[in-house]
N, C-alpha and C. Protein backbone atom coordinates (compact mmCIF):
# COMPACT_ATOMS: atom_id res chain seq x y z
N MET A 1 -2.00 4.53 17.79
CA MET A 1 -0.81 5.22 18.27
C MET A 1 0.32 4.21 18.46
N ILE A 2 1.52 4.58 18.07
CA ILE A 2 2.67 3.69 18.20
C ILE A 2 3.17 3.72 19.64
N ARG A 3 3.32 2.54 20.21
CA ARG A 3 3.85 2.45 21.57
C ARG A 3 5.37 2.45 21.54
N SER A 4 5.95 2.86 22.64
CA SER A 4 7.40 2.82 22.78
C SER A 4 7.87 1.37 22.77
N VAL A 5 8.97 1.09 22.11
CA VAL A 5 9.51 -0.27 22.09
C VAL A 5 9.83 -0.72 23.51
N ALA A 6 10.28 0.19 24.35
CA ALA A 6 10.64 -0.17 25.72
C ALA A 6 9.44 -0.69 26.51
N SER A 7 8.24 -0.27 26.17
CA SER A 7 7.06 -0.72 26.90
C SER A 7 6.28 -1.80 26.15
N THR A 8 6.82 -2.26 25.03
CA THR A 8 6.16 -3.29 24.23
C THR A 8 6.71 -4.65 24.61
N PRO A 9 5.85 -5.63 24.83
CA PRO A 9 6.35 -6.98 25.15
C PRO A 9 7.28 -7.50 24.05
N VAL A 10 8.31 -8.22 24.47
CA VAL A 10 9.33 -8.71 23.54
C VAL A 10 8.70 -9.51 22.39
N ALA A 11 7.78 -10.40 22.70
CA ALA A 11 7.15 -11.21 21.65
C ALA A 11 6.45 -10.33 20.62
N GLU A 12 5.86 -9.23 21.07
CA GLU A 12 5.17 -8.31 20.15
C GLU A 12 6.18 -7.58 19.25
N VAL A 13 7.33 -7.20 19.81
CA VAL A 13 8.37 -6.54 19.01
C VAL A 13 8.85 -7.49 17.91
N TYR A 14 9.11 -8.74 18.27
CA TYR A 14 9.51 -9.72 17.25
C TYR A 14 8.45 -9.85 16.17
N ARG A 15 7.17 -9.90 16.58
CA ARG A 15 6.09 -10.03 15.61
C ARG A 15 6.04 -8.82 14.68
N LEU A 16 6.14 -7.62 15.26
CA LEU A 16 6.07 -6.40 14.46
C LEU A 16 7.24 -6.29 13.48
N LEU A 17 8.41 -6.75 13.90
CA LEU A 17 9.59 -6.68 13.04
C LEU A 17 9.74 -7.90 12.14
N GLU A 18 8.79 -8.83 12.26
CA GLU A 18 8.80 -10.05 11.46
C GLU A 18 10.12 -10.79 11.58
N THR A 19 10.56 -11.01 12.82
CA THR A 19 11.80 -11.72 13.08
C THR A 19 11.62 -12.60 14.30
N GLN A 20 12.71 -13.16 14.79
CA GLN A 20 12.71 -14.04 15.94
C GLN A 20 14.06 -13.93 16.63
N PRO A 21 14.19 -14.47 17.86
CA PRO A 21 15.47 -14.34 18.58
C PRO A 21 16.66 -14.89 17.79
N GLN A 22 16.44 -15.88 16.95
CA GLN A 22 17.53 -16.48 16.16
C GLN A 22 17.84 -15.67 14.91
N GLY A 23 17.10 -14.61 14.66
CA GLY A 23 17.30 -13.80 13.46
C GLY A 23 16.35 -14.22 12.36
N LEU A 24 16.58 -13.71 11.18
CA LEU A 24 15.72 -14.01 10.03
C LEU A 24 16.04 -15.38 9.45
N THR A 25 15.02 -16.03 8.93
CA THR A 25 15.27 -17.24 8.15
C THR A 25 15.79 -16.81 6.78
N GLN A 26 16.32 -17.74 6.02
CA GLN A 26 16.81 -17.41 4.68
C GLN A 26 15.68 -16.87 3.82
N ASP A 27 14.48 -17.46 3.95
CA ASP A 27 13.33 -16.99 3.18
C ASP A 27 12.96 -15.56 3.57
N GLN A 28 12.96 -15.26 4.87
CA GLN A 28 12.65 -13.89 5.32
C GLN A 28 13.70 -12.91 4.80
N ALA A 29 14.97 -13.30 4.88
CA ALA A 29 16.04 -12.42 4.40
C ALA A 29 15.89 -12.15 2.91
N ASN A 30 15.54 -13.17 2.15
CA ASN A 30 15.33 -12.98 0.70
C ASN A 30 14.18 -12.02 0.43
N ARG A 31 13.08 -12.16 1.17
CA ARG A 31 11.94 -11.26 0.98
C ARG A 31 12.32 -9.83 1.34
N MET A 32 13.05 -9.64 2.44
CA MET A 32 13.47 -8.29 2.84
C MET A 32 14.39 -7.69 1.78
N ARG A 33 15.30 -8.50 1.25
CA ARG A 33 16.23 -8.01 0.22
C ARG A 33 15.46 -7.57 -1.02
N GLN A 34 14.43 -8.34 -1.40
CA GLN A 34 13.61 -7.96 -2.56
C GLN A 34 12.84 -6.67 -2.27
N ARG A 35 12.36 -6.53 -1.05
CA ARG A 35 11.55 -5.37 -0.68
C ARG A 35 12.38 -4.11 -0.48
N PHE A 36 13.53 -4.24 0.21
CA PHE A 36 14.31 -3.06 0.59
C PHE A 36 15.64 -2.91 -0.14
N GLY A 37 16.07 -3.92 -0.87
CA GLY A 37 17.37 -3.86 -1.54
C GLY A 37 18.45 -4.48 -0.69
N PRO A 38 19.68 -4.49 -1.19
CA PRO A 38 20.78 -5.13 -0.47
C PRO A 38 21.11 -4.41 0.83
N ASN A 39 21.65 -5.17 1.77
CA ASN A 39 22.08 -4.63 3.05
C ASN A 39 23.49 -4.07 2.85
N ALA A 40 23.58 -2.83 2.41
CA ALA A 40 24.86 -2.23 2.08
C ALA A 40 24.86 -0.76 2.45
N ILE A 41 26.05 -0.26 2.76
CA ILE A 41 26.23 1.16 3.06
C ILE A 41 26.67 1.85 1.78
N ARG A 42 26.00 2.91 1.43
CA ARG A 42 26.34 3.65 0.22
C ARG A 42 27.46 4.65 0.51
N ALA A 43 28.19 5.00 -0.53
CA ALA A 43 29.25 6.01 -0.39
C ALA A 43 28.61 7.36 -0.10
N VAL A 44 29.30 8.15 0.71
CA VAL A 44 28.84 9.49 1.05
C VAL A 44 29.84 10.48 0.48
N SER A 45 29.38 11.39 -0.36
CA SER A 45 30.23 12.41 -0.98
C SER A 45 31.45 11.79 -1.65
N GLY A 46 31.26 10.68 -2.31
CA GLY A 46 32.36 10.06 -3.04
C GLY A 46 33.29 9.24 -2.18
N ARG A 47 33.06 9.21 -0.86
CA ARG A 47 33.90 8.42 0.03
C ARG A 47 33.06 7.29 0.61
N ALA A 48 33.67 6.16 0.78
CA ALA A 48 32.96 5.05 1.41
C ALA A 48 32.71 5.39 2.87
N ALA A 49 31.52 5.12 3.34
CA ALA A 49 31.15 5.45 4.72
C ALA A 49 31.91 4.59 5.71
N HIS A 50 32.46 3.46 5.28
CA HIS A 50 33.16 2.57 6.20
C HIS A 50 34.68 2.76 6.18
N GLY A 51 35.17 3.78 5.53
CA GLY A 51 36.60 4.03 5.45
C GLY A 51 37.16 4.55 6.77
N PRO A 52 38.45 4.85 6.79
CA PRO A 52 39.06 5.35 8.02
C PRO A 52 38.49 6.71 8.41
N PRO A 53 38.54 7.03 9.70
CA PRO A 53 38.02 8.33 10.12
C PRO A 53 38.84 9.47 9.53
N PRO A 54 38.24 10.63 9.30
CA PRO A 54 38.98 11.75 8.73
C PRO A 54 40.03 12.27 9.70
N LYS A 55 41.09 12.84 9.14
CA LYS A 55 42.14 13.43 9.96
C LYS A 55 41.70 14.82 10.40
N GLY A 56 42.35 15.36 11.41
CA GLY A 56 41.98 16.66 11.97
C GLY A 56 41.88 17.76 10.93
N GLY A 57 42.83 17.82 9.99
CA GLY A 57 42.81 18.86 8.97
C GLY A 57 41.60 18.76 8.05
N GLU A 58 41.17 17.52 7.79
CA GLU A 58 40.00 17.34 6.93
C GLU A 58 38.75 17.85 7.62
N ILE A 59 38.69 17.65 8.92
CA ILE A 59 37.53 18.14 9.68
C ILE A 59 37.57 19.66 9.75
N ALA A 60 38.74 20.21 10.07
CA ALA A 60 38.86 21.67 10.20
C ALA A 60 38.58 22.37 8.88
N GLY A 61 38.98 21.76 7.77
CA GLY A 61 38.76 22.37 6.47
C GLY A 61 37.30 22.42 6.08
N SER A 62 36.49 21.58 6.69
CA SER A 62 35.07 21.58 6.35
C SER A 62 34.22 22.37 7.34
N ALA A 63 34.84 22.87 8.39
CA ALA A 63 34.09 23.63 9.40
C ALA A 63 33.84 25.05 8.92
N THR A 64 32.73 25.61 9.35
CA THR A 64 32.42 27.00 9.02
C THR A 64 32.32 27.80 10.31
N HIS A 65 32.50 29.09 10.20
CA HIS A 65 32.44 29.95 11.40
C HIS A 65 31.12 30.64 11.48
């Protein structure tokens, strides 16, 4: 059974996540990139997810009743 992170000792969380307080080493980062792909946000519906927030009219136009 998976324990809650809040009740897991810090050292165990680092071990489970394969990291350390200083972050990943370059070798670890390279392995993660090979395993999971680049650390990037994909576009959503043709718009970049990191762009400016939508204006009120854009939100209202997408709302349904």
